[in-house]
Coordinates of C-alpha atoms and ligand atoms in Angstrom, one line a residue:
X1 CA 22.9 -14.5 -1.2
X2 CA 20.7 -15.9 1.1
X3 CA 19.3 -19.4 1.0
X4 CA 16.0 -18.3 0.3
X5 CA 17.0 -15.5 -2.2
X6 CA 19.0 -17.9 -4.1
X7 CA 16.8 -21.0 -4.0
X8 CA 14.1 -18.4 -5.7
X9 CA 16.3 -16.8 -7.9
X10 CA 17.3 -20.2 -9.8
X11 CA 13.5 -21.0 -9.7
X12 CA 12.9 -18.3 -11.7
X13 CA 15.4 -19.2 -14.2
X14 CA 14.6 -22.9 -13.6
X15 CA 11.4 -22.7 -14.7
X16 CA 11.6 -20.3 -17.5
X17 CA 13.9 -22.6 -18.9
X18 CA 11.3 -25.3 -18.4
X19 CA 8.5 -23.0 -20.0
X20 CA 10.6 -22.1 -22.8
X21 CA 11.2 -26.4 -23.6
X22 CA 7.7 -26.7 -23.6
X23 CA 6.3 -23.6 -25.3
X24 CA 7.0 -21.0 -27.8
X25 CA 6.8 -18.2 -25.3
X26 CA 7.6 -15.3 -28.3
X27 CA 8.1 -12.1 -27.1
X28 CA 4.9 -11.5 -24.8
X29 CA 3.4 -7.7 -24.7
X30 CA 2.2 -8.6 -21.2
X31 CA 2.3 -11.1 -18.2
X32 CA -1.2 -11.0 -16.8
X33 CA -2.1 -12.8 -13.0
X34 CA -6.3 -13.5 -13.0
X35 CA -7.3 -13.5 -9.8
X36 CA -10.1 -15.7 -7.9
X37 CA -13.0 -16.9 -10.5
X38 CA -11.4 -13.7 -13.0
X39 CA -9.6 -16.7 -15.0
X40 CA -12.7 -16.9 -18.0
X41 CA -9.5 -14.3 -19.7
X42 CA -7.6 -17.5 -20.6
X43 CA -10.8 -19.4 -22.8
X44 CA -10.5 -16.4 -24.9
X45 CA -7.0 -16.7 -25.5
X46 CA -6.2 -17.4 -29.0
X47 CA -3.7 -20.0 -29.8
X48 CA -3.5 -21.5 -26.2
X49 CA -0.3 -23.4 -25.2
X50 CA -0.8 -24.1 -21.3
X51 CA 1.4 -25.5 -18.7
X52 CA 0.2 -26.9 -15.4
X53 CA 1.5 -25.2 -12.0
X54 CA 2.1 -28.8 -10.8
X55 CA 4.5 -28.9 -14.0
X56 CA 6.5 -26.0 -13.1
X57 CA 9.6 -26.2 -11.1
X58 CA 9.8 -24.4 -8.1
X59 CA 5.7 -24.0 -7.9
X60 CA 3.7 -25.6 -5.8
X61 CA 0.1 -26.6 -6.8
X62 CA -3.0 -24.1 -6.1
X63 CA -5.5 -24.9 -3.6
X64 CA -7.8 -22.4 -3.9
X65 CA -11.1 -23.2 -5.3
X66 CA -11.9 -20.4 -8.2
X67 CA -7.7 -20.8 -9.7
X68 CA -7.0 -23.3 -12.2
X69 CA -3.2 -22.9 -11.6
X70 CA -1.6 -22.6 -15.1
X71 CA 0.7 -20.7 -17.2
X72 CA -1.1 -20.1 -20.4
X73 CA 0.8 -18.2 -23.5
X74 CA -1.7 -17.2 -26.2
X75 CA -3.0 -14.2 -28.4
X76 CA -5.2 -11.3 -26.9
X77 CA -6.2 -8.9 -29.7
X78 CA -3.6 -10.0 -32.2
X79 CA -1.0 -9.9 -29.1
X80 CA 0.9 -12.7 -26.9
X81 CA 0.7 -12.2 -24.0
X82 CA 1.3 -15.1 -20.6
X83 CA -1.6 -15.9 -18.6
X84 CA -1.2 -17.0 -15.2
X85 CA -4.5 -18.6 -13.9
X86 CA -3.7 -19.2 -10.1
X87 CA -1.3 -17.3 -8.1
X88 CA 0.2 -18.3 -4.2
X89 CA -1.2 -16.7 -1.7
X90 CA 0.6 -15.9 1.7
X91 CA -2.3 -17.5 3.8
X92 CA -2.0 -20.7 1.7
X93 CA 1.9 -20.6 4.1
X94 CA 3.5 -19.4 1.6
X95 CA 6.5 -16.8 1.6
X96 CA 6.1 -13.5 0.2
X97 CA 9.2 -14.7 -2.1
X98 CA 7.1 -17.1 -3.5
X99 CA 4.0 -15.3 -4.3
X100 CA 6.7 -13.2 -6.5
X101 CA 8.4 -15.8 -8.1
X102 CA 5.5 -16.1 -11.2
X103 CA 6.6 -12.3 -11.9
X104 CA 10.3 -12.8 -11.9
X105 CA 9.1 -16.2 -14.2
X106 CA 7.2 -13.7 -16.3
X107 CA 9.8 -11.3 -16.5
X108 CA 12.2 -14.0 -17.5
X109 CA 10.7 -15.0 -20.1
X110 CA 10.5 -11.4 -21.8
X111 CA 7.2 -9.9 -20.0
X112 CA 7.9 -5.8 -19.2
X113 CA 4.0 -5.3 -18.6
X114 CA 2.4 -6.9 -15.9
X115 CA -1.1 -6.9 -15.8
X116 CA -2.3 -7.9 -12.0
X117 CA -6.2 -8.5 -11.2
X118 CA -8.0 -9.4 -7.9
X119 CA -11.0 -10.2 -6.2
X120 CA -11.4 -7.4 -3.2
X121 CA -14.3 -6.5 -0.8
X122 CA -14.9 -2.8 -1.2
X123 CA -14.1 -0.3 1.7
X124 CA -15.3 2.4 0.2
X125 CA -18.8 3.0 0.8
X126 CA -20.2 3.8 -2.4
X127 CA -18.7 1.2 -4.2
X128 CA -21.2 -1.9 -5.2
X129 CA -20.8 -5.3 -5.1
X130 CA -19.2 -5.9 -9.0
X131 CA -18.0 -2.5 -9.4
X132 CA -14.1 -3.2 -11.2
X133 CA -11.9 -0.7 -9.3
X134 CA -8.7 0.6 -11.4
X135 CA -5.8 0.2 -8.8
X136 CA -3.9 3.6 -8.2
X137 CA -1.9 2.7 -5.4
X138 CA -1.8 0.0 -2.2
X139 CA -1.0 -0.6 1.4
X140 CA 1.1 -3.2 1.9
X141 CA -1.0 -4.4 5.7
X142 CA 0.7 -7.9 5.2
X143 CA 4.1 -7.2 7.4
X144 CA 6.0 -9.4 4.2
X145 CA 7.9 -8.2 1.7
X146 CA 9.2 -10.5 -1.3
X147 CA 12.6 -8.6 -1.7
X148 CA 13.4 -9.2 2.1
X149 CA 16.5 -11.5 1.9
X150 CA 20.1 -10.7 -0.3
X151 CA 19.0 -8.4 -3.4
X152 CA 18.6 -10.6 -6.8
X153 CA 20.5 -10.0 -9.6
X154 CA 18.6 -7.5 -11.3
X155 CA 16.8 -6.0 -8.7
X156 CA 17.6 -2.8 -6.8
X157 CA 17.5 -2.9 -3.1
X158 CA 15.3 0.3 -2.1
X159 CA 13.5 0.1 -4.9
X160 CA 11.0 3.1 -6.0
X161 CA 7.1 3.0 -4.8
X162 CA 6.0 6.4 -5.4
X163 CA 4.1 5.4 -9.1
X164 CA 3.7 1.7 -8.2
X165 CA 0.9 1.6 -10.5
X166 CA 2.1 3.1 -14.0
X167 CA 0.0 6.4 -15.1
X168 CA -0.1 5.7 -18.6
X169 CA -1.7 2.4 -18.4
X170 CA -3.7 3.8 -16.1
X171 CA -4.5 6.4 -18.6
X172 CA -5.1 3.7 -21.1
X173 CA -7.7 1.6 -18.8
X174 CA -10.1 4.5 -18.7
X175 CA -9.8 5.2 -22.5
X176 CA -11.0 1.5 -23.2
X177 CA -13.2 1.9 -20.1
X178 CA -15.2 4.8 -21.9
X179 CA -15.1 3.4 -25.5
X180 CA -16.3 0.0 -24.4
X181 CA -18.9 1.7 -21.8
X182 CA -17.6 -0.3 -19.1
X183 CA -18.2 1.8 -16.0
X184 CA -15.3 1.6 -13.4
X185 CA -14.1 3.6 -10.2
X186 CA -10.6 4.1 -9.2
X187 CA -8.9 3.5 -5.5
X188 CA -6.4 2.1 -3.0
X189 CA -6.3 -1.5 -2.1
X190 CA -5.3 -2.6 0.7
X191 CA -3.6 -6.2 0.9
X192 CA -3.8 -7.8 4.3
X193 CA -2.5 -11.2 5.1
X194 CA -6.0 -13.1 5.6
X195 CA -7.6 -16.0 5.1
X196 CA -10.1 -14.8 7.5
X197 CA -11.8 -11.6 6.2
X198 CA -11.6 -8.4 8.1
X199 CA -14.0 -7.8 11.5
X200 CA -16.3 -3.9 10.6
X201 CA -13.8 -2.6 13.3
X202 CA -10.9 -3.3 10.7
X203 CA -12.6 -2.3 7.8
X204 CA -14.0 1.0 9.7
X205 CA -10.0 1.1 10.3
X206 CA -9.0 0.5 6.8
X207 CA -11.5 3.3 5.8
X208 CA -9.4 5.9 7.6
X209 CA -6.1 4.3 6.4
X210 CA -7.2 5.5 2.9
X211 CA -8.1 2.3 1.7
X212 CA -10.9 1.9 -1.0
X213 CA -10.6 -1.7 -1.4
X214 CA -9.0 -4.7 0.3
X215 CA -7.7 -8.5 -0.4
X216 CA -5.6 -11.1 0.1
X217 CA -2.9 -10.9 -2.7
X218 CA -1.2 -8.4 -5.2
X219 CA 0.9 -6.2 -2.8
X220 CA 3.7 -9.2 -3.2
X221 CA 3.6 -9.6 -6.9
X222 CA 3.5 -5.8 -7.6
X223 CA 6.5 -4.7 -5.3
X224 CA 8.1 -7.7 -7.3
X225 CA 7.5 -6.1 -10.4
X226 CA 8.7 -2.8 -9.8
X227 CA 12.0 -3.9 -8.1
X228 CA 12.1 -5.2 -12.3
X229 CA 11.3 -2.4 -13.2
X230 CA 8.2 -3.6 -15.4
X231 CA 5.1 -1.4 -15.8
X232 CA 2.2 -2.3 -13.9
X233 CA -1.6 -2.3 -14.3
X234 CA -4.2 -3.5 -11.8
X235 CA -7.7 -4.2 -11.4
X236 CA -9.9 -5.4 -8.6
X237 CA -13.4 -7.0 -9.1
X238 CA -15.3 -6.0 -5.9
X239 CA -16.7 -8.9 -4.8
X240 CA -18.8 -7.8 -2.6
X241 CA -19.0 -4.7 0.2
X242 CA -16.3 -5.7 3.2
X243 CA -17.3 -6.7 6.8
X244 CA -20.0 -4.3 8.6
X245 CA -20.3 -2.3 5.5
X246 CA -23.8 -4.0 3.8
X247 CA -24.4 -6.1 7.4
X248 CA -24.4 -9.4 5.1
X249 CA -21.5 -12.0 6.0
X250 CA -18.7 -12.6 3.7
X251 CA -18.7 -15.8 1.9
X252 CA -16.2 -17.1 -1.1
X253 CA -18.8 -18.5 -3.0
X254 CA -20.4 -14.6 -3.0
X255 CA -16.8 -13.9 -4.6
X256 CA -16.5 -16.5 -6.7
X257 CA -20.6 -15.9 -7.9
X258 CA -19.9 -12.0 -8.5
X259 CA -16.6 -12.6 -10.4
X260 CA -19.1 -14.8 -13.4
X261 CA -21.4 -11.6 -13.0
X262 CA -18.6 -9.2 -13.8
X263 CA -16.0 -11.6 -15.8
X264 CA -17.3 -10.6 -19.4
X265 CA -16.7 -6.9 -18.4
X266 CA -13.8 -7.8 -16.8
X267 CA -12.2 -9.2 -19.5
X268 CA -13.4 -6.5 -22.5
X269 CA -11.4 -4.4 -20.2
X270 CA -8.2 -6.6 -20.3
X271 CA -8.3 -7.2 -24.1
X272 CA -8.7 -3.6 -24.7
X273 CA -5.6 -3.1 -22.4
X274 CA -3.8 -5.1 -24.4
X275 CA -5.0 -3.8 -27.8
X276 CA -3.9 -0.4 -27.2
X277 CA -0.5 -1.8 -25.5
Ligands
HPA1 N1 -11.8 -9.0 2.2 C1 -10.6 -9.5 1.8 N2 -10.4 -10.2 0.7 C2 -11.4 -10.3 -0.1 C3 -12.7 -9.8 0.2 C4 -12.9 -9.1 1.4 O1 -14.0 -8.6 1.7 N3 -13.5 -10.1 -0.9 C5 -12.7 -10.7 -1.8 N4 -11.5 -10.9 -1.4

C-alpha cells in the first residue's frame, strides 16, 4: 500500500471505531453529506447524537463558513440515517483521498446509501437561481482522483462509472418531488477544483462540455462511493446562475442566502428520500 492509501485506510477504520465508542450508530439506511448553508437537514433530525469533526481522528476541522463540520446520527422519517454537516474540500489543500475518507467512514459504519448534496452555480441557461437540480451524472474537471494510490481493501481498482448516480433513487427523488410539489430539474454537474469561481469563458466552455451545473465538491466523495459499491443519490441547490450567465458577480454570501431560501424544500425532498428508502 502506499503511504497515503494506508494512512487513509486506518482512518477510516480509526474513526469509525471512534464513532462507534461514542455513539450508537445502529444500522443507518443512509449516510447523507449537506453541502454549504444545506445543513438545516440535521435540526430536523430526531434523536441527534453528534460528534465534532475536530473530534474525529483523521479529520481535520472545516473552514468554510456555511459547514458546521459534524457527524450527526439521528432519525429521518422513522429512519437512522448519519449526517455529515461539513465536508473537505480540495481547495481548502486537501487531497482527493481525504475529501473521501467521510464516505469510506460512512461506509464503515454500515451506510450502503449515500446521499450527496451541493451548492452549484447553474450552467444551464434556463435554470434559476434556487432551482434543486437532481444529479444524473458528473464531470470530474478537478484532475484528482481519491482512489489514485494502492487499491483499499474493498475497493476495486477500475471501478464502474457508467450509472454513477443510481436510477432507482433517481426514480424515487422525482416520485417525492411530485407528491410533495417540489419542482426540480435534472442535469450534469461539473466539479472543478476552485476556490475561485469560473470566468463566462469557462462557463460558456462548460456549456458545451455537457455540463448543466458546476461546484467545488462531490466528484471525490461519489467516485469513493461507487468504488464501495454503495448507491448514490445527489442533489444540487443552484445557488445562483454561473459567471457571464445573469452578468451579476458571484458572491458566497449569494450561496449561502439562496441555500435558507431553498433549505425547507431542500430538505422535504431528503426526508422523503429517505422515507421511501
Ligand atoms: N461555481 C462553482 N461553485 C459554486 C458556484 C459557482 O457558480 N455556486 C456555488 N458553488
Amino acid at each position: 500500500m502506499s503511504p497515503d492509501a494506508d494512512r487513509h485506510a486506518s482512518a477510516a477504520s480509526l474513526a469509525a471505531a471512534t464513532i462507534r465508542e461514542r455513539l450508537d450508530v445502529g444500522a443507518p439506511a443512509a449516510a447523507i453529506i449537506l453541502g454549504s448553508g444545506l445543513g438545516g437537514l440535521a435540526a430536523r433530525l430526531e434523536n441527534p447524537r453528534a460528534v465534532a469533526f475536530a473530534d474525529i481522528p483523521g479529520f481535520p476541522s472545516t473552514t468554510v463558513v456555511g459547514h458546521r463540520g459534524a457527524l450527526i446520527a439521528g432519525t429521518v422519517a422513522g429512519r437512522e440515517v448519519l449526517a455529515l454537516a461539513g465536508r473537505f474540500h480540495l481547495y481548502e489543500g486537501h487531497s482527493a483521498t481525504l475529501a473521501a475518507l467521510p464516505v469510506r467512514l460512512c461506509h464503515a459504519l454500515g451506510a450502503r446509501t449515500l446521499i450527496v448534496s451541493n451548492a452549484a452555480g447553474g450552467v444551464r441557461r434556463t435554470f434559476h437561481r434556487g432551482d434543486l437540480m437532481l444529479i444524473h451524472d458528473h464531470i470530474n474537471l478537478m484532475y484528482r482522483n481519491p482512489l489514485i494510490g494502492t487499491v483499499e481493501p474493498g475497493d476495486v481498482r477500475f471501478p464502474d462509472m457508467s450509472a454513477p448516480y443510481d436510477a432507482s433513487l433517481l426514480a424515487l427523488m422525482r416520485e417525492v418531488a411530485t407528491d410533495a410539489g417540489i419542482p426540480v430539474v435534472a442535469g450534469v454537474y461539473a466539479g472543478l477544483l476552485g476556490p475561485s469561481y469560473e470566468t463566462p469563458a469557462e462557463v460558456r466552455m462548460l456549456e458545451r462540455l455537457g455540463a448543466d451545473a458546476v461546484g467545488m465538491s462531490t466528484v471525490p466523495e461519489v467516485i469513493a462511493a461507487r468504488a464501495r459499491g454503495m448507491r448514490v443519490a445527489g442533489i444540487s441547490c443552484i445557488t445562483n446562475m454561473a459567471a457571464g450567465i445573469s452578468g451579476a458577480p458571484l458572491d458566497h454570501a449569494e450561496v449561502l442566502e439562496t441555500t435558507r431560501e431553498v433549505g425547507e424544500r431542500f430538505e422535504r425532498l431528503v426526508e422523503g428520500l429517505v422515507e421511501r428508502l
